[in-house]
Coordinates of C-alpha atoms in Angstrom, one line a residue:
X1 CA 112.1 88.3 98.1
X2 CA 111.1 88.4 94.1
X3 CA 108.9 91.1 94.0
X4 CA 108.6 91.8 90.6
X5 CA 108.0 87.9 89.6
X6 CA 105.4 87.8 92.6
X7 CA 103.6 90.6 91.2
X8 CA 103.1 89.0 87.8
X9 CA 102.7 85.5 89.3
X10 CA 99.5 87.2 91.4
X11 CA 97.9 89.1 88.6
X12 CA 98.1 85.9 86.3
X13 CA 96.3 83.7 89.2
X14 CA 93.6 86.4 89.5
X15 CA 93.1 86.3 85.2
X16 CA 92.5 82.6 85.8
X17 CA 90.5 82.9 89.2
X18 CA 89.3 86.5 89.6
X19 CA 87.2 84.9 93.0
X20 CA 91.1 83.9 94.7
X21 CA 91.1 86.1 98.0
X22 CA 94.5 85.1 99.1
X23 CA 96.1 86.4 95.8
X24 CA 94.1 89.5 95.9
X25 CA 95.4 90.2 99.4
X26 CA 98.7 89.3 98.9
X27 CA 99.0 91.3 95.7
X28 CA 98.0 94.5 97.2
X29 CA 100.7 93.7 99.8
X30 CA 103.3 93.3 97.7
X31 CA 102.6 96.3 95.8
X32 CA 102.6 98.0 98.9
X33 CA 105.9 97.0 99.5
X34 CA 107.1 98.2 96.3
X35 CA 104.8 102.0 96.7
X36 CA 102.9 100.6 93.1
X37 CA 100.0 102.7 94.3
X38 CA 97.9 102.3 90.9
X39 CA 94.4 101.9 91.4
X40 CA 95.4 101.6 95.2
X41 CA 92.1 102.8 96.7
X42 CA 90.5 100.7 94.7
X43 CA 92.0 97.7 95.9
X44 CA 92.1 98.7 99.5
X45 CA 88.2 98.9 99.2
X46 CA 88.2 95.4 97.6
X47 CA 90.4 94.3 100.0
X48 CA 88.4 95.6 102.7
X49 CA 85.2 94.0 101.3
X50 CA 86.7 90.5 101.2
X51 CA 87.7 90.5 104.7
X52 CA 84.0 91.8 106.0
X53 CA 82.8 88.9 104.0
X54 CA 85.3 86.6 105.3
X55 CA 84.4 87.4 108.9
X56 CA 80.8 87.4 108.5
X57 CA 80.8 83.9 107.0
X58 CA 83.0 82.4 109.7
X59 CA 80.5 84.2 112.2
X60 CA 77.3 83.0 110.4
X61 CA 78.7 79.4 109.8
X62 CA 80.8 79.3 113.2
X63 CA 83.8 78.3 111.0
X64 CA 87.1 79.7 111.4
X65 CA 88.0 80.9 108.0
X66 CA 91.2 83.1 108.7
X67 CA 90.8 86.3 107.2
X68 CA 93.0 86.5 103.9
X69 CA 95.0 89.8 105.5
X70 CA 97.7 89.1 108.4
X71 CA 97.4 91.0 111.5
X72 CA 100.9 92.1 110.9
X73 CA 100.1 93.7 107.3
X74 CA 96.7 95.0 108.8
X75 CA 98.9 97.1 111.0
X76 CA 100.2 99.4 107.9
X77 CA 96.8 99.5 106.0
X78 CA 94.5 102.6 106.1
X79 CA 91.7 100.0 107.1
X80 CA 89.0 100.7 109.9
X81 CA 90.7 100.0 113.5
X82 CA 87.3 97.8 114.1
X83 CA 88.5 95.7 110.9
X84 CA 91.8 95.4 112.5
X85 CA 90.2 94.2 115.7
X86 CA 88.0 91.3 114.0
X87 CA 91.0 90.4 112.1
X88 CA 93.0 90.1 115.2
X89 CA 90.3 88.2 116.8
X90 CA 90.1 85.9 114.0
X91 CA 94.0 85.1 114.4
X92 CA 93.2 84.6 118.0
X93 CA 90.4 82.0 117.7
X94 CA 92.1 79.8 115.2
X95 CA 95.6 80.0 117.9
X96 CA 93.0 78.7 120.1
X97 CA 92.0 75.5 118.1
X98 CA 95.7 74.7 117.4
X99 CA 96.0 74.5 121.0
X100 CA 92.7 72.7 121.4
X101 CA 94.2 70.1 119.3
X102 CA 97.0 68.9 121.7
X103 CA 93.8 68.1 124.1
X104 CA 95.6 69.3 127.4
X105 CA 93.2 69.5 130.6
X106 CA 93.1 72.9 132.1
X107 CA 96.4 74.0 133.8
X108 CA 96.3 74.8 137.8
X109 CA 97.8 78.0 138.5
X110 CA 100.0 79.5 141.3
X111 CA 97.8 80.6 144.2
X112 CA 96.8 84.1 144.1
X113 CA 98.8 85.1 147.3
X114 CA 100.6 88.8 147.2
X115 CA 104.3 88.4 147.1
X116 CA 106.6 89.3 150.4
X117 CA 103.2 87.8 152.4
X118 CA 103.6 84.7 154.6
X119 CA 103.8 81.5 152.7
X120 CA 103.8 83.4 149.4
X121 CA 106.7 83.7 146.8
X122 CA 109.2 86.2 147.9
X123 CA 109.5 87.0 144.0
X124 CA 107.1 87.4 141.3
X125 CA 107.8 84.6 138.8
X126 CA 107.8 86.4 135.1
X127 CA 108.1 84.5 132.1
X128 CA 108.9 86.5 128.5
X129 CA 108.0 83.7 125.3
X130 CA 110.1 85.1 122.3
X131 CA 111.1 83.6 118.7
X132 CA 113.4 86.7 118.6
X133 CA 116.4 86.3 121.2
X134 CA 119.1 87.1 118.8
X135 CA 119.9 89.3 115.9
X136 CA 116.5 91.2 115.9
X137 CA 115.0 94.6 116.5
X138 CA 113.9 93.0 119.7
X139 CA 116.7 91.9 121.1
X140 CA 118.5 95.6 119.9
X141 CA 116.0 97.0 121.9
X142 CA 115.3 94.9 124.9
X143 CA 118.8 93.7 125.2
X144 CA 119.2 94.6 128.8
X145 CA 115.7 94.5 130.1
X146 CA 116.2 90.7 131.1
X147 CA 119.4 91.2 132.9
X148 CA 118.3 94.7 134.5
X149 CA 115.1 93.2 136.7
X150 CA 115.7 93.4 140.3
X151 CA 116.3 90.1 141.5
X152 CA 114.9 90.7 144.9
X153 CA 112.0 91.3 143.3
X154 CA 111.4 89.6 140.1
X155 CA 112.6 85.7 138.6
X156 CA 112.8 86.4 135.1
X157 CA 112.7 83.0 132.6
X158 CA 112.9 83.6 129.2
X159 CA 111.7 81.3 127.0
X160 CA 113.4 80.9 123.3
X161 CA 111.7 79.7 120.8
X162 CA 114.3 80.0 118.2
X163 CA 117.6 78.0 117.8
X164 CA 121.1 79.8 119.0
X165 CA 121.6 82.4 116.2
X166 CA 125.1 82.7 117.3
X167 CA 125.3 86.5 118.0
X168 CA 126.2 88.4 120.4
X169 CA 122.5 89.7 121.2
X170 CA 121.4 85.9 121.7
X171 CA 125.0 85.5 124.2
X172 CA 124.0 88.1 126.1
X173 CA 120.2 87.6 126.8
X174 CA 121.4 84.2 127.7
X175 CA 124.0 85.4 130.1
X176 CA 122.4 87.7 131.6
X177 CA 118.6 86.4 132.1
X178 CA 118.2 84.6 135.3
X179 CA 116.9 81.5 133.8
X180 CA 117.4 81.0 130.1
X181 CA 115.8 78.2 128.0
X182 CA 115.6 76.9 124.3
X183 CA 112.4 75.5 124.0
X184 CA 112.8 75.9 120.0
X185 CA 112.9 71.7 119.5
X186 CA 109.9 71.3 121.7
X187 CA 106.1 71.1 120.9
X188 CA 104.1 73.8 122.1
X189 CA 102.1 71.7 124.7
X190 CA 105.6 71.1 126.1
X191 CA 106.4 74.4 126.2
X192 CA 102.7 75.0 127.9
X193 CA 103.5 72.3 130.7
X194 CA 107.3 73.6 131.3
X195 CA 105.7 77.1 131.8
X196 CA 103.0 76.1 134.0
X197 CA 105.3 73.7 136.1
X198 CA 108.2 76.5 136.6
X199 CA 105.0 78.6 138.3
X200 CA 105.2 81.5 136.0
X201 CA 102.8 84.0 137.4
X202 CA 102.8 86.5 134.6
X203 CA 103.4 85.5 131.0
X204 CA 104.8 87.9 128.3
X205 CA 103.9 87.5 124.8
X206 CA 106.8 89.4 122.9
X207 CA 105.8 88.1 119.2
X208 CA 102.2 88.9 118.8
X209 CA 101.4 88.1 115.1
X210 CA 104.7 88.2 113.6
X211 CA 107.3 85.7 112.2
X212 CA 108.0 82.7 114.3
X213 CA 105.2 83.3 117.2
X214 CA 103.5 80.5 118.8
X215 CA 100.6 81.8 120.2
X216 CA 98.8 78.6 120.5
X217 CA 101.2 78.3 123.9
X218 CA 99.3 81.5 125.5
X219 CA 95.8 79.9 124.2
X220 CA 96.6 76.7 126.4
X221 CA 96.7 79.5 129.5
X222 CA 99.5 78.3 131.4
X223 CA 100.0 81.3 133.5
X224 CA 97.1 83.2 135.1
X225 CA 98.1 86.3 133.7
X226 CA 99.2 87.0 130.5
X227 CA 100.6 89.9 128.6
X228 CA 101.1 91.6 125.3
X229 CA 104.6 93.5 124.7
X230 CA 106.4 95.1 122.1
X231 CA 106.5 92.4 119.3
X232 CA 103.3 93.4 117.8
X233 CA 102.0 96.8 117.7
X234 CA 98.3 96.6 117.6
X235 CA 95.8 94.4 119.6
X236 CA 96.1 90.5 119.8
X237 CA 92.1 90.2 119.8
X238 CA 92.7 87.1 122.1
X239 CA 90.4 86.8 125.3
X240 CA 93.8 84.7 126.6
X241 CA 95.9 87.8 126.6
X242 CA 94.5 89.7 129.8
X243 CA 96.6 93.1 128.8
X244 CA 98.5 95.3 126.5
X245 CA 101.6 97.2 127.8
X246 CA 101.4 100.1 126.3
X247 CA 101.2 104.1 127.1
X248 CA 98.7 107.2 127.4
X249 CA 99.5 108.5 124.1
X250 CA 99.9 105.5 122.4
X251 CA 96.9 104.0 123.3
X252 CA 94.5 106.3 124.8
X253 CA 91.5 105.3 126.9
X254 CA 89.3 107.3 124.0
X255 CA 90.4 104.4 122.0
X256 CA 90.2 101.5 124.1
X257 CA 87.4 100.3 122.0
X258 CA 89.8 99.1 119.6
X259 CA 91.8 96.8 122.0
X260 CA 90.4 93.4 123.3
X261 CA 93.3 93.8 126.1
X262 CA 93.3 95.7 129.2
X263 CA 95.4 98.7 128.6
X264 CA 98.5 99.2 131.1
X265 CA 99.7 102.8 130.6
X266 CA 103.5 103.2 131.6
X267 CA 104.5 106.3 132.4
X268 CA 106.6 108.6 129.7
X269 CA 106.8 106.3 126.4
X270 CA 106.1 102.2 126.5
X271 CA 108.9 101.5 123.6
X272 CA 111.9 100.6 125.3
X273 CA 115.4 101.0 124.1
X274 CA 118.7 99.7 125.0
X275 CA 121.0 102.5 122.8
X276 CA 122.3 104.2 126.5
X277 CA 124.1 100.7 127.1
X278 CA 124.9 99.9 123.7
X279 CA 125.3 102.7 121.6
X280 CA 127.3 105.5 123.7
X281 CA 129.9 105.9 121.2
X282 CA 127.1 107.4 119.0
X283 CA 127.3 110.6 121.1
X284 CA 131.3 111.1 120.7
X285 CA 131.7 114.3 118.8
X286 CA 135.3 112.9 117.5
X287 CA 134.0 109.8 115.5
X288 CA 131.1 111.7 113.4
X289 CA 130.7 110.4 110.0
X290 CA 130.7 112.7 106.8
X291 CA 128.2 113.2 104.0
X292 CA 130.8 112.5 101.6
X293 CA 131.5 109.1 102.8
X294 CA 127.6 108.3 101.8
X295 CA 127.8 111.0 98.7
X296 CA 125.4 112.9 100.3
X297 CA 125.4 116.4 98.7
X298 CA 127.3 119.0 101.5
X299 CA 125.3 121.9 100.6
X300 CA 121.6 120.3 100.5
X301 CA 119.3 120.5 103.2
X302 CA 118.5 117.0 103.9
X303 CA 115.0 115.4 104.8
X304 CA 115.5 111.8 105.7
X305 CA 112.8 108.9 106.5
X306 CA 114.4 105.2 106.9
X307 CA 111.2 103.5 107.3
X308 CA 110.6 100.5 104.9
X309 CA 108.8 101.5 102.1
X310 CA 105.8 99.4 102.9
X311 CA 104.9 102.2 105.4
X312 CA 104.3 105.2 103.0
X313 CA 101.4 105.9 100.9
X314 CA 100.4 108.7 97.9
X315 CA 99.2 111.2 100.7
X316 CA 102.4 111.4 102.7
X317 CA 104.5 110.9 99.4
X318 CA 102.6 113.5 97.8
X319 CA 103.3 115.8 100.8
X320 CA 106.9 115.2 100.9
X321 CA 106.9 116.2 97.2
X322 CA 105.0 119.8 98.4
X323 CA 107.6 119.8 101.0
X324 CA 111.0 119.7 98.3
X325 CA 109.2 121.9 96.3
X326 CA 108.7 124.5 98.9
X327 CA 112.3 124.3 100.2
X328 CA 115.2 125.8 98.1
X329 CA 118.1 123.4 97.6
X330 CA 116.4 120.1 99.7
X331 CA 116.5 116.7 99.0
X332 CA 114.9 113.6 100.4
X333 CA 117.4 110.7 101.7
X334 CA 115.6 107.2 101.6
X335 CA 116.6 103.8 102.3
X336 CA 116.2 100.8 99.5
X337 CA 114.2 98.9 101.7
X338 CA 113.2 97.1 99.4
X339 CA 115.5 97.9 96.4
X340 CA 112.8 97.3 93.9
X341 CA 110.6 100.3 95.3
X342 CA 113.4 102.6 94.2
X343 CA 112.6 103.2 90.1
X344 CA 108.9 103.8 91.1
X345 CA 109.3 106.5 94.2
X346 CA 111.6 107.9 91.8
X347 CA 109.1 108.2 88.9
X348 CA 106.1 109.3 91.4
X349 CA 108.3 112.0 92.2
X350 CA 109.4 113.1 89.1
X351 CA 105.7 113.3 88.3
X352 CA 105.0 115.9 90.7
X353 CA 107.9 118.1 89.3
X354 CA 110.6 117.2 92.0
X355 CA 114.0 117.2 90.2
X356 CA 115.8 113.4 89.9
X357 CA 118.7 115.1 92.5
X358 CA 116.5 115.5 95.0
X359 CA 115.6 112.1 95.9
X360 CA 118.5 110.1 97.4
X361 CA 118.6 106.2 98.0
X362 CA 121.3 104.5 99.8
X363 CA 121.8 100.6 100.8
X364 CA 120.6 99.5 104.3
X365 CA 123.4 99.4 107.0
X366 CA 124.3 97.5 109.7
X367 CA 122.6 98.6 113.0
X368 CA 125.5 101.0 114.1
X369 CA 126.6 102.8 111.4
X370 CA 122.5 103.4 110.5
X371 CA 122.4 105.3 113.8
X372 CA 125.7 106.9 113.4
X373 CA 125.1 108.1 110.1
X374 CA 121.4 109.3 110.5
X375 CA 123.2 112.1 112.2
X376 CA 124.0 113.7 108.8
X377 CA 120.1 114.5 107.7
X378 CA 118.9 117.9 108.9
X379 CA 115.3 116.6 109.7
X380 CA 113.8 113.1 109.9
X381 CA 110.1 112.9 108.0
X382 CA 107.8 110.0 109.9
X383 CA 105.0 107.8 108.0
X384 CA 101.6 109.1 109.3
X385 CA 100.1 105.4 108.2
X386 CA 102.7 103.5 110.2
X387 CA 105.4 105.5 112.0
X388 CA 109.2 104.6 112.9
X389 CA 109.1 102.7 115.5
X390 CA 112.9 101.1 115.9
X391 CA 113.8 103.7 113.3
X392 CA 112.1 106.4 115.2
X393 CA 114.1 105.6 118.2
X394 CA 117.5 105.6 116.0
X395 CA 117.1 109.0 114.8
X396 CA 116.3 110.7 117.8
X397 CA 119.6 109.2 119.5
X398 CA 121.4 110.1 116.7
X399 CA 120.3 113.6 117.7
X400 CA 117.7 113.9 114.6
X401 CA 114.4 115.9 115.1
X402 CA 111.7 114.5 113.2
X403 CA 108.1 115.6 112.2
X404 CA 105.1 113.1 112.9
X405 CA 101.4 113.1 112.8
X406 CA 99.6 110.6 115.3
X407 CA 96.5 108.8 113.9
X408 CA 94.0 106.3 115.8
X409 CA 96.0 102.8 115.9
X410 CA 98.6 102.1 118.0
X411 CA 101.4 101.8 114.8
X412 CA 100.5 105.2 114.2
X413 CA 100.8 106.9 117.4
X414 CA 104.4 105.5 118.7
X415 CA 106.7 107.8 117.2
X416 CA 104.5 110.7 118.7
X417 CA 105.4 109.1 122.1
X418 CA 109.2 108.5 121.5
X419 CA 108.8 112.2 121.1
X420 CA 107.1 113.1 124.0
X421 CA 109.6 110.9 126.3
X422 CA 112.6 113.6 125.1
X423 CA 111.1 116.1 126.7
X424 CA 110.4 118.2 123.1
X425 CA 107.4 116.3 121.7
X426 CA 105.6 119.4 121.3
X427 CA 107.9 120.6 118.6
X428 CA 107.9 117.6 116.8
X429 CA 104.3 116.5 116.7
X430 CA 101.3 117.8 114.5
X431 CA 97.9 117.7 114.2
X432 CA 97.3 117.2 110.4
X433 CA 99.0 116.8 107.2
X434 CA 98.7 120.5 106.2
X435 CA 100.6 121.3 109.5
X436 CA 102.8 118.6 108.7
X437 CA 104.0 120.3 105.7
X438 CA 103.9 123.6 107.3
X439 CA 106.3 122.4 110.2
X440 CA 108.8 120.7 108.2
X441 CA 108.9 123.5 105.8
X442 CA 109.2 126.0 108.5
X443 CA 112.1 124.1 110.6
X444 CA 113.9 123.9 107.3
X445 CA 113.7 127.7 106.6
X446 CA 114.4 128.9 110.3
X447 CA 117.8 127.3 110.5
X448 CA 118.0 129.1 114.2
X449 CA 114.9 127.5 114.7
X450 CA 116.2 123.7 113.7
X451 CA 119.5 124.0 115.1
X452 CA 118.2 125.1 118.8
X453 CA 115.7 121.9 118.5
X454 CA 118.4 119.8 117.2
X455 CA 121.1 120.8 120.4
X456 CA 118.2 120.2 122.9
X457 CA 117.7 117.1 121.7
X458 CA 121.5 116.4 121.6
X459 CA 121.3 117.7 124.9
X460 CA 118.3 115.9 126.4
X461 CA 119.8 112.3 125.4
X462 CA 121.7 111.1 128.3
X463 CA 118.6 112.6 131.0
X464 CA 115.4 112.2 129.3
X465 CA 113.1 109.1 130.0
X466 CA 113.3 107.8 126.6
X467 CA 116.8 106.7 126.8
X468 CA 116.3 105.7 130.5
X469 CA 116.3 101.9 130.2
X470 CA 116.5 101.3 133.8
X471 CA 114.6 103.8 134.9
X472 CA 112.1 101.7 132.5
X473 CA 112.4 98.7 133.8
X474 CA 111.4 99.5 137.3
X475 CA 108.3 101.1 135.7
X476 CA 107.4 97.8 133.6
X477 CA 107.9 95.9 137.0
X478 CA 105.4 98.3 138.8
X479 CA 102.8 97.3 136.3
X480 CA 103.8 93.2 137.1
X481 CA 103.3 94.1 140.8
X482 CA 99.7 96.3 140.1
X483 CA 98.9 93.2 137.8
X484 CA 99.7 90.3 140.5
X485 CA 97.8 92.7 143.1
X486 CA 94.5 92.8 141.0
X487 CA 94.8 89.1 140.6
X488 CA 95.2 88.4 144.0
X489 CA 92.4 90.8 145.3
X490 CA 90.0 88.9 142.8
X491 CA 89.5 91.5 140.9
X492 CA 89.0 91.4 136.9
X493 CA 91.9 92.3 135.1
X494 CA 91.2 96.3 134.5
X495 CA 92.6 99.3 132.2
X496 CA 95.4 101.0 134.8
X497 CA 98.5 103.8 134.7
X498 CA 101.5 103.1 136.2
X499 CA 102.8 106.0 138.3
X500 CA 106.5 106.2 139.5
X501 CA 105.6 106.3 143.2
X502 CA 103.1 103.9 143.2
X503 CA 102.8 101.8 146.5
X504 CA 101.7 98.7 145.0
X505 CA 105.3 98.6 144.6
X506 CA 107.6 96.6 147.0
X507 CA 110.8 99.2 146.3
X508 CA 108.8 101.9 147.9
X509 CA 107.9 99.8 151.3

């Protein structure tokens, strides 16, 4: 967390040893986190060269050289999506290497017998593996899902890779999930054996390449069908992960080549949330926050972006500066996320001719308050390089419209999918940076048009698919039954689309 000291150390290391890939790549990441963009293009070219060399060397020599850029960092980099796939593949291979050291014999899997047929299970056994059952965005979003599964058709097992953090989030999942097992103190092979012994038919990886993950469990292949969902908005590059649960907008089939998994397209939006259950009070008009509570100007048009600063790049910030200069009496509201980025962004904006009082920074707030105060802005401006995911869901629930520009990689398309699932996507999604600027300016200058959009969004919250968690869970279950039925009929995993009147599904019989 000591960014300035880290930057200094990396630079010193590179003076002592110029060829030091880890230092170069970590320096770039640290500078990205605080919006230090000098020489950015040159550094990205250098880092891309480093990764390509590392991948080629290890291919030639059959060595497992881990690229110096982690898959989670690569998500927010403007690098070639095929290179991001290669990075993930290398990390997946490394997990296989860790798995092989446990020297387990291959697992036997549950027999491929369709559910509700003679001598088969009456229910599908689903296992969720995560280090984030606790106070973490994953649980804020998925809290209700584990208990909302229909117990007539599915039996849910949650395997917690982290210890109980004592929060309400952990308590809730623990009490609502049918089986909740804390495996945090066990070794990965013991966890894999347990999963296999429990007879799990579909195993869901809720981490991917994020902190606390134990992907080697999946490399041991304890279950016949293995799926990536939610934790990691990109491809795992793992041949032992069969499916990625996503949607048609976020991962269109025309981009299937940048994923190693088969794509499962849920209807509406793949990204689930729990606000209808947990944050209903945001909708109460009587307990709204006031701008003065946060020192926000009453009379200005406020654009907002609540994303972490690493998601910003010069191109979007230049566009924001243009918007601020074109909209009289406007301001941009950002979070100190991290605080070390504030002075750099202020200086950058000033250099673009933006007035100092047009940039407003506030502290990161607790989840609940964060959603409530989001409604104080007039329009949310999304970051194309890596979208608002959880944050995007937050602002839409607060009734704040946004402008978003989808690109190619998964993490650049999530906000667009969120917008579409409100039913008002067309008004919020743009196709180019120029159009982004024009849309933001025209909404700001045409208050009636913006008010109409805001009112439609507020009215749609309780009925649109985006916030209908129960409906979403049914669709997820449909995808599980389809995966299992394909497996039972002896077919290989394949891309498929879930529809809401699907006859593969027990409810419709």
